[in-house]
CSV table of N, CA and C in Angstrom, one decimal:
chain,number,residue,atom,x,y,z
A,193,GLN,N,-16.7,10.8,7.9
A,193,GLN,CA,-16.8,9.6,7.0
A,193,GLN,C,-15.1,9.6,6.7
A,194,VAL,N,-15.0,8.3,7.1
A,194,VAL,CA,-13.5,7.8,6.9
A,194,VAL,C,-13.3,7.7,5.6
A,195,GLN,N,-12.1,8.2,5.2
A,195,GLN,CA,-11.6,8.1,3.8
A,195,GLN,C,-10.1,7.7,3.6
A,196,LEU,N,-9.9,7.2,2.7
A,196,LEU,CA,-8.2,7.0,2.6
A,196,LEU,C,-8.1,7.4,1.2
A,197,VAL,N,-7.2,8.0,0.9
A,197,VAL,CA,-7.0,8.8,-0.7
A,197,VAL,C,-5.6,8.5,-0.9
A,198,GLU,N,-5.5,7.6,-2.0
A,198,GLU,CA,-4.0,7.5,-2.5
A,198,GLU,C,-3.7,8.6,-3.5
A,199,SER,N,-2.3,8.8,-3.6
A,199,SER,CA,-1.7,9.7,-4.6
A,199,SER,C,-0.2,9.2,-5.0
A,200,GLY,N,0.2,9.8,-6.1
A,200,GLY,CA,1.8,9.4,-6.4
A,200,GLY,C,1.7,8.5,-7.4
A,201,GLY,N,0.9,7.9,-7.9
A,201,GLY,CA,0.9,7.0,-9.1
A,201,GLY,C,1.2,7.9,-10.4
A,202,GLY,N,1.6,7.2,-11.4
A,202,GLY,CA,2.0,7.5,-12.7
A,202,GLY,C,2.5,6.7,-13.6
A,203,LEU,N,3.1,7.1,-14.7
A,203,LEU,CA,4.0,6.4,-15.5
A,203,LEU,C,5.3,6.5,-15.3
A,204,VAL,N,6.2,5.6,-15.3
A,204,VAL,CA,7.7,5.4,-15.0
A,204,VAL,C,8.3,4.4,-15.8
A,205,GLN,N,9.4,4.5,-16.3
A,205,GLN,CA,10.3,3.6,-17.0
A,205,GLN,C,10.8,2.6,-16.0
A,206,ALA,N,10.9,1.4,-16.5
A,206,ALA,CA,11.8,0.5,-15.8
A,206,ALA,C,12.8,0.7,-15.2
A,207,GLY,N,12.9,0.3,-13.8
A,207,GLY,CA,14.1,0.9,-13.0
A,207,GLY,C,14.1,2.1,-12.4
A,208,GLY,N,12.7,2.9,-12.7
A,208,GLY,CA,12.6,4.1,-11.9
A,208,GLY,C,12.0,3.8,-10.5
A,209,SER,N,11.6,5.0,-10.0
A,209,SER,CA,11.0,5.1,-8.7
A,209,SER,C,9.6,5.9,-8.5
A,210,LEU,N,8.9,5.5,-8.0
A,210,LEU,CA,7.7,6.3,-7.5
A,210,LEU,C,7.6,6.0,-5.8
A,211,ARG,N,6.9,7.1,-5.3
A,211,ARG,CA,6.4,7.1,-3.9
A,211,ARG,C,4.9,7.5,-4.0
A,212,LEU,N,4.5,6.5,-3.2
A,212,LEU,CA,2.9,6.6,-3.2
A,212,LEU,C,2.5,7.1,-1.9
A,213,SER,N,1.7,7.8,-1.5
A,213,SER,CA,1.0,8.2,-0.3
A,213,SER,C,-0.4,8.0,-0.2
A,214,CYS,N,-0.6,7.6,1.1
A,214,CYS,CA,-2.1,7.4,1.4
A,214,CYS,C,-2.4,8.4,2.5
A,215,ALA,N,-3.2,9.3,2.5
A,215,ALA,CA,-3.9,10.0,3.6
A,215,ALA,C,-5.1,9.8,3.9
A,216,ALA,N,-5.1,9.5,5.3
A,216,ALA,CA,-6.5,9.2,5.9
A,216,ALA,C,-7.1,10.0,6.7
A,217,SER,N,-8.3,10.2,6.6
A,217,SER,CA,-9.2,11.5,7.3
A,217,SER,C,-10.3,10.4,7.9
A,218,GLY,N,-11.0,11.3,8.9
A,218,GLY,CA,-12.2,10.8,9.5
A,218,GLY,C,-12.0,10.1,10.9
A,219,ARG,N,-10.6,9.6,11.1
A,219,ARG,CA,-10.3,9.0,12.2
A,219,ARG,C,-8.8,9.0,12.4
A,220,THR,N,-8.2,8.6,13.5
A,220,THR,CA,-6.8,8.5,13.6
A,220,THR,C,-6.4,7.1,13.3
A,221,PHE,N,-5.7,6.9,12.6
A,221,PHE,CA,-5.2,5.3,12.1
A,221,PHE,C,-3.8,4.9,13.0
A,222,SER,N,-3.4,5.6,13.8
A,222,SER,CA,-2.1,5.4,14.5
A,222,SER,C,-2.1,4.0,15.1
A,223,ALA,N,-3.4,3.5,15.6
A,223,ALA,CA,-3.3,2.0,16.1
A,223,ALA,C,-3.8,1.2,15.1
A,224,TYR,N,-3.9,1.4,13.9
A,224,TYR,CA,-4.3,0.4,12.9
A,224,TYR,C,-3.0,0.0,12.0
A,225,ALA,N,-3.3,-1.3,11.7
A,225,ALA,CA,-2.3,-1.7,10.6
A,225,ALA,C,-2.6,-1.0,9.4
A,226,ARG,N,-1.8,-0.7,8.5
A,226,ARG,CA,-1.6,0.0,7.3
A,226,ARG,C,-1.1,-0.9,6.2
A,227,GLY,N,-1.8,-1.2,5.0
A,227,GLY,CA,-1.3,-2.0,4.0
A,227,GLY,C,-1.3,-1.5,2.8
A,228,TRP,N,-0.7,-1.9,1.8
A,228,TRP,CA,-0.9,-1.6,0.6
A,228,TRP,C,-0.9,-3.0,-0.5
A,229,PHE,N,-2.1,-2.9,-1.1
A,229,PHE,CA,-2.2,-4.0,-2.2
A,229,PHE,C,-2.2,-3.3,-3.6
A,230,ARG,N,-2.0,-4.4,-4.5
A,230,ARG,CA,-2.2,-3.9,-5.8
A,230,ARG,C,-2.9,-5.0,-6.6
A,231,GLN,N,-3.4,-4.6,-7.6
A,231,GLN,CA,-4.3,-5.3,-8.5
A,231,GLN,C,-4.2,-5.1,-9.9
A,232,ALA,N,-3.6,-5.9,-10.8
A,232,ALA,CA,-3.7,-5.8,-12.2
A,232,ALA,C,-4.8,-6.4,-13.0
A,233,PRO,N,-5.0,-5.8,-14.3
A,233,PRO,CA,-6.3,-6.5,-14.9
A,233,PRO,C,-6.5,-7.9,-14.8
A,234,GLY,N,-7.7,-8.1,-14.4
A,234,GLY,CA,-8.1,-9.8,-14.6
A,234,GLY,C,-7.4,-10.3,-13.5
A,235,LYS,N,-6.8,-9.9,-12.6
A,235,LYS,CA,-6.0,-10.6,-11.4
A,235,LYS,C,-6.7,-10.2,-10.2
A,236,GLU,N,-6.4,-10.9,-9.1
A,236,GLU,CA,-6.9,-10.8,-8.0
A,236,GLU,C,-6.1,-9.6,-7.1
A,237,ARG,N,-6.6,-9.1,-6.3
A,237,ARG,CA,-5.7,-8.0,-5.4
A,237,ARG,C,-4.8,-8.7,-4.5
A,238,LEU,N,-3.7,-8.3,-4.5
A,238,LEU,CA,-2.7,-9.0,-3.7
A,238,LEU,C,-1.9,-8.1,-2.9
A,239,PHE,N,-1.6,-8.6,-1.6
A,239,PHE,CA,-1.0,-7.9,-0.8
A,239,PHE,C,0.5,-7.5,-1.3
A,240,VAL,N,1.1,-6.2,-1.0
A,240,VAL,CA,2.2,-5.7,-1.2
A,240,VAL,C,3.3,-5.6,-0.1
A,241,ALA,N,2.5,-4.6,0.6
A,241,ALA,CA,3.5,-4.1,1.8
A,241,ALA,C,2.6,-3.8,2.9
A,242,GLY,N,2.8,-4.0,4.2
A,242,GLY,CA,2.2,-3.5,5.2
A,242,GLY,C,3.0,-3.0,6.4
A,243,SER,N,2.5,-2.3,7.6
A,243,SER,CA,3.0,-1.8,8.7
A,243,SER,C,2.2,-2.0,9.9
A,244,TRP,N,2.4,-2.9,10.9
A,244,TRP,CA,1.7,-2.8,12.0
A,244,TRP,C,1.9,-1.4,12.8
A,245,SER,N,1.1,-1.4,13.7
A,245,SER,CA,1.0,-0.1,14.4
A,245,SER,C,2.3,0.3,15.2
A,246,SER,N,3.2,-0.6,15.5
A,246,SER,CA,4.5,-0.5,16.1
A,246,SER,C,5.2,0.2,15.0
A,247,GLY,N,5.0,0.0,13.8
A,247,GLY,CA,6.1,0.4,12.8
A,247,GLY,C,6.8,-1.0,12.1
A,248,ARG,N,6.7,-2.0,12.8
A,248,ARG,CA,7.1,-3.2,12.2
A,248,ARG,C,6.6,-3.6,10.9
A,249,THR,N,7.2,-3.9,9.7
A,249,THR,CA,6.5,-4.2,8.5
A,249,THR,C,6.7,-5.7,7.9
A,250,ARG,N,6.2,-6.0,6.9
A,250,ARG,CA,5.9,-7.0,6.1
A,250,ARG,C,5.8,-6.8,4.5
A,251,TYR,N,6.4,-7.7,3.9
A,251,TYR,CA,6.5,-7.4,2.2
A,251,TYR,C,6.0,-8.8,1.4
A,252,ALA,N,5.4,-8.5,0.5
A,252,ALA,CA,5.5,-9.6,-0.3
A,252,ALA,C,7.0,-9.9,-1.0
A,253,ASP,N,7.0,-11.1,-1.3
A,253,ASP,CA,8.3,-11.5,-1.7
A,253,ASP,C,8.7,-11.0,-3.0
A,254,SER,N,7.7,-10.5,-3.7
A,254,SER,CA,8.1,-10.0,-5.1
A,254,SER,C,8.6,-8.6,-5.0
A,255,VAL,N,8.4,-8.0,-4.0
A,255,VAL,CA,8.9,-6.6,-3.7
A,255,VAL,C,9.9,-6.3,-2.8
A,256,LYS,N,10.4,-7.3,-1.9
A,256,LYS,CA,11.3,-7.2,-0.9
A,256,LYS,C,12.7,-6.5,-1.4
A,257,GLY,N,13.1,-5.9,-0.9
A,257,GLY,CA,14.4,-5.1,-1.2
A,257,GLY,C,14.1,-3.9,-2.2
A,258,ARG,N,13.0,-3.8,-2.9
A,258,ARG,CA,12.5,-2.7,-3.7
A,258,ARG,C,11.7,-1.7,-3.1
A,259,PHE,N,10.7,-2.4,-2.6
A,259,PHE,CA,9.7,-1.4,-2.0
A,259,PHE,C,9.9,-1.1,-0.4
A,260,THR,N,9.6,-0.2,0.1
A,260,THR,CA,9.5,0.4,1.5
A,260,THR,C,8.3,1.0,2.1
A,261,ILE,N,7.6,0.4,3.0
A,261,ILE,CA,6.5,1.2,3.6
A,261,ILE,C,6.9,2.0,4.8
A,262,SER,N,6.4,2.9,4.8
A,262,SER,CA,6.5,4.0,6.1
A,262,SER,C,5.4,4.6,6.5
A,263,ARG,N,5.3,5.1,7.7
A,263,ARG,CA,4.0,5.8,8.0
A,263,ARG,C,4.6,6.9,8.7
A,264,ASP,N,3.7,7.9,8.5
A,264,ASP,CA,3.9,9.3,9.7
A,264,ASP,C,2.5,9.4,10.3
A,265,ASN,N,2.4,9.1,11.5
A,265,ASN,CA,1.1,8.9,12.2
A,265,ASN,C,0.7,10.3,12.6
A,266,ALA,N,1.7,11.5,12.6
A,266,ALA,CA,1.3,12.8,13.0
A,266,ALA,C,0.4,13.3,11.8
A,267,LYS,N,0.8,12.6,10.5
A,267,LYS,CA,0.0,13.2,9.3
A,267,LYS,C,-1.1,12.2,8.9
A,268,ASN,N,-1.2,11.2,9.8
A,268,ASN,CA,-2.3,10.2,9.4
A,268,ASN,C,-2.0,9.5,8.0
A,269,THR,N,-0.6,9.4,7.6
A,269,THR,CA,-0.5,9.0,6.2
A,269,THR,C,0.6,7.8,6.1
A,270,VAL,N,0.3,7.2,5.3
A,270,VAL,CA,1.4,5.8,5.0
A,270,VAL,C,2.0,6.0,3.5
A,271,TYR,N,3.0,5.7,3.5
A,271,TYR,CA,3.8,5.8,2.0
A,271,TYR,C,4.2,4.7,1.6
A,272,LEU,N,4.5,4.4,0.3
A,272,LEU,CA,5.2,3.2,-0.3
A,272,LEU,C,6.2,3.9,-1.3
A,273,GLN,N,7.4,3.5,-0.9
A,273,GLN,CA,8.5,4.0,-1.9
A,273,GLN,C,8.8,3.1,-2.8
A,274,MET,N,8.8,3.0,-4.0
A,274,MET,CA,8.9,1.8,-4.8
A,274,MET,C,10.0,2.2,-5.7
A,275,ASN,N,11.2,1.3,-5.5
A,275,ASN,CA,12.2,1.6,-6.3
A,275,ASN,C,12.6,0.3,-7.3
A,276,SER,N,13.5,0.7,-8.2
A,276,SER,CA,13.9,-0.5,-9.1
A,276,SER,C,12.5,-1.0,-9.8
A,277,LEU,N,11.7,-0.3,-10.3
A,277,LEU,CA,10.5,-0.8,-10.8
A,277,LEU,C,10.5,-1.5,-11.9
A,278,LYS,N,9.6,-2.7,-11.9
A,278,LYS,CA,9.6,-3.5,-13.2
A,278,LYS,C,8.2,-3.5,-13.9
A,279,PRO,N,8.1,-4.1,-14.9
A,279,PRO,CA,6.9,-3.9,-15.9
A,279,PRO,C,5.9,-4.6,-15.0
A,280,GLU,N,6.2,-5.7,-14.1
A,280,GLU,CA,5.3,-6.4,-13.6
A,280,GLU,C,4.8,-6.0,-12.3
A,281,ASP,N,5.1,-4.7,-12.0
A,281,ASP,CA,4.8,-4.0,-10.8
A,281,ASP,C,3.5,-3.0,-11.4
A,282,THR,N,3.3,-3.1,-12.5
A,282,THR,CA,2.2,-2.5,-13.0
A,282,THR,C,0.7,-2.7,-12.6
A,283,ALA,N,-0.1,-2.1,-12.0
A,283,ALA,CA,-1.1,-2.2,-11.2
A,283,ALA,C,-1.9,-1.1,-10.9
A,284,VAL,N,-3.0,-1.1,-10.4
A,284,VAL,CA,-3.8,-0.3,-9.3
A,284,VAL,C,-3.2,-0.5,-8.1
A,285,TYR,N,-2.7,0.6,-7.2
A,285,TYR,CA,-2.3,0.3,-5.8
A,285,TYR,C,-3.3,1.0,-5.0
A,286,TYR,N,-3.6,0.0,-4.0
A,286,TYR,CA,-4.8,0.4,-2.9
A,286,TYR,C,-4.1,0.5,-1.8
A,287,CYS,N,-4.5,1.4,-0.8
A,287,CYS,CA,-4.0,1.4,0.7
A,287,CYS,C,-5.4,1.1,1.5
A,288,ALA,N,-4.9,0.3,2.4
A,288,ALA,CA,-6.1,-0.2,3.3
A,288,ALA,C,-5.6,0.1,4.8
A,289,ALA,N,-6.4,-0.1,5.5
A,289,ALA,CA,-6.5,0.1,7.3
A,289,ALA,C,-7.1,-1.0,7.9
A,290,ASP,N,-6.6,-1.5,8.7
A,290,ASP,CA,-7.1,-2.8,9.6
A,290,ASP,C,-7.3,-2.4,11.1
A,291,PRO,N,-8.3,-2.1,11.6
A,291,PRO,CA,-8.5,-1.6,13.0
A,291,PRO,C,-8.0,-2.6,13.9
A,292,ARG,N,-7.8,-4.0,13.5
A,292,ARG,CA,-7.4,-5.0,14.3
A,292,ARG,C,-6.0,-5.1,14.5
A,293,ASN,N,-5.3,-4.5,13.7
A,293,ASN,CA,-3.8,-4.5,13.7
A,293,ASN,C,-3.2,-5.9,13.5
A,294,ALA,N,-3.8,-6.6,12.7
A,294,ALA,CA,-3.5,-7.9,12.3
A,294,ALA,C,-2.5,-8.0,11.1
A,295,LEU,N,-2.8,-7.1,10.0
A,295,LEU,CA,-2.0,-6.9,8.8
A,295,LEU,C,-2.2,-8.4,8.2
A,296,ALA,N,-3.3,-8.9,7.9
A,296,ALA,CA,-3.6,-10.1,7.0
A,296,ALA,C,-3.3,-9.8,5.7
A,297,LEU,N,-2.9,-10.9,5.0
A,297,LEU,CA,-2.6,-10.9,3.6
A,297,LEU,C,-3.8,-10.7,2.7
A,298,VAL,N,-5.1,-11.2,3.3
A,298,VAL,CA,-6.1,-11.3,2.6
A,298,VAL,C,-6.8,-9.8,2.6
A,299,PRO,N,-7.3,-9.2,1.6
A,299,PRO,CA,-8.2,-8.0,1.5
A,299,PRO,C,-9.5,-7.9,2.4
A,300,VAL,N,-10.1,-9.0,2.6
A,300,VAL,CA,-11.3,-9.0,3.3
A,300,VAL,C,-11.0,-8.7,4.8
A,301,SER,N,-9.7,-8.6,5.4
A,301,SER,CA,-9.7,-8.5,6.6
A,301,SER,C,-9.4,-6.8,6.8
A,302,TYR,N,-9.4,-6.2,5.9
A,302,TYR,CA,-9.3,-4.6,5.8
A,302,TYR,C,-10.7,-4.0,5.8
A,303,ASP,N,-11.1,-3.0,6.5
A,303,ASP,CA,-12.3,-2.5,6.4
A,303,ASP,C,-12.5,-1.0,6.0
A,304,SER,N,-11.1,-0.3,5.7
A,304,SER,CA,-11.1,1.0,4.8
A,304,SER,C,-10.1,0.6,3.8
A,305,TRP,N,-10.5,1.3,2.5
A,305,TRP,CA,-9.9,1.1,1.4
A,305,TRP,C,-9.9,2.7,0.5
A,306,GLY,N,-8.7,2.9,-0.3
A,306,GLY,CA,-8.6,4.0,-0.8
A,306,GLY,C,-9.6,3.7,-2.2
A,307,GLN,N,-9.3,4.7,-3.0
A,307,GLN,CA,-9.9,4.7,-4.4
A,307,GLN,C,-8.8,3.8,-5.6
A,308,GLY,N,-7.4,3.8,-4.9
A,308,GLY,CA,-6.5,3.5,-5.8
A,308,GLY,C,-5.9,4.3,-6.8
A,309,THR,N,-4.6,4.2,-6.9
A,309,THR,CA,-3.8,5.0,-8.0
A,309,THR,C,-3.2,4.0,-8.9
A,310,GLN,N,-3.2,4.5,-10.1
A,310,GLN,CA,-2.6,3.6,-11.3
A,310,GLN,C,-1.1,3.6,-11.2
A,311,VAL,N,-0.1,2.7,-11.1
A,311,VAL,CA,1.2,2.7,-11.4
A,311,VAL,C,1.3,1.8,-12.7
A,312,THR,N,2.1,2.6,-13.8
A,312,THR,CA,2.3,1.9,-14.8
A,312,THR,C,3.9,1.9,-14.9
A,313,VAL,N,4.5,0.9,-15.6
A,313,VAL,CA,6.0,0.7,-15.6
A,313,VAL,C,6.2,0.3,-16.9
A,314,SER,N,7.0,1.0,-17.8
A,314,SER,CA,7.1,0.8,-19.2
A,314,SER,C,8.4,0.2,-19.3
A,315,SER,N,8.7,-0.7,-20.4
A,315,SER,CA,10.1,-1.1,-20.5
A,315,SER,C,10.5,-0.7,-21.6
């Protein structure tokens, strides 16, 4: 069974940092695009950051310069380093995988999802 499991969320003060991890199992994801999305209560799930299989990355404008996505294919894991966190970053963060390596901005393009990890940024 293919599974993605996020970890590393928590409560942090504004200006602080968190590092999220997403460990995958059930198959090798090195050829997949890997993405991070977030969803705040009552809002749609939005693209945050992603990495093509080549390692090339893309980011939402709201997190550029603050967040960094990276991947360790040997560990089948993708990370999201979040610095200079703001209260508006508060959301449940989900990792996702796209076997087409397209890294689209819409959630429907991804076929595997983690359960989410809560990130809360206090002011």
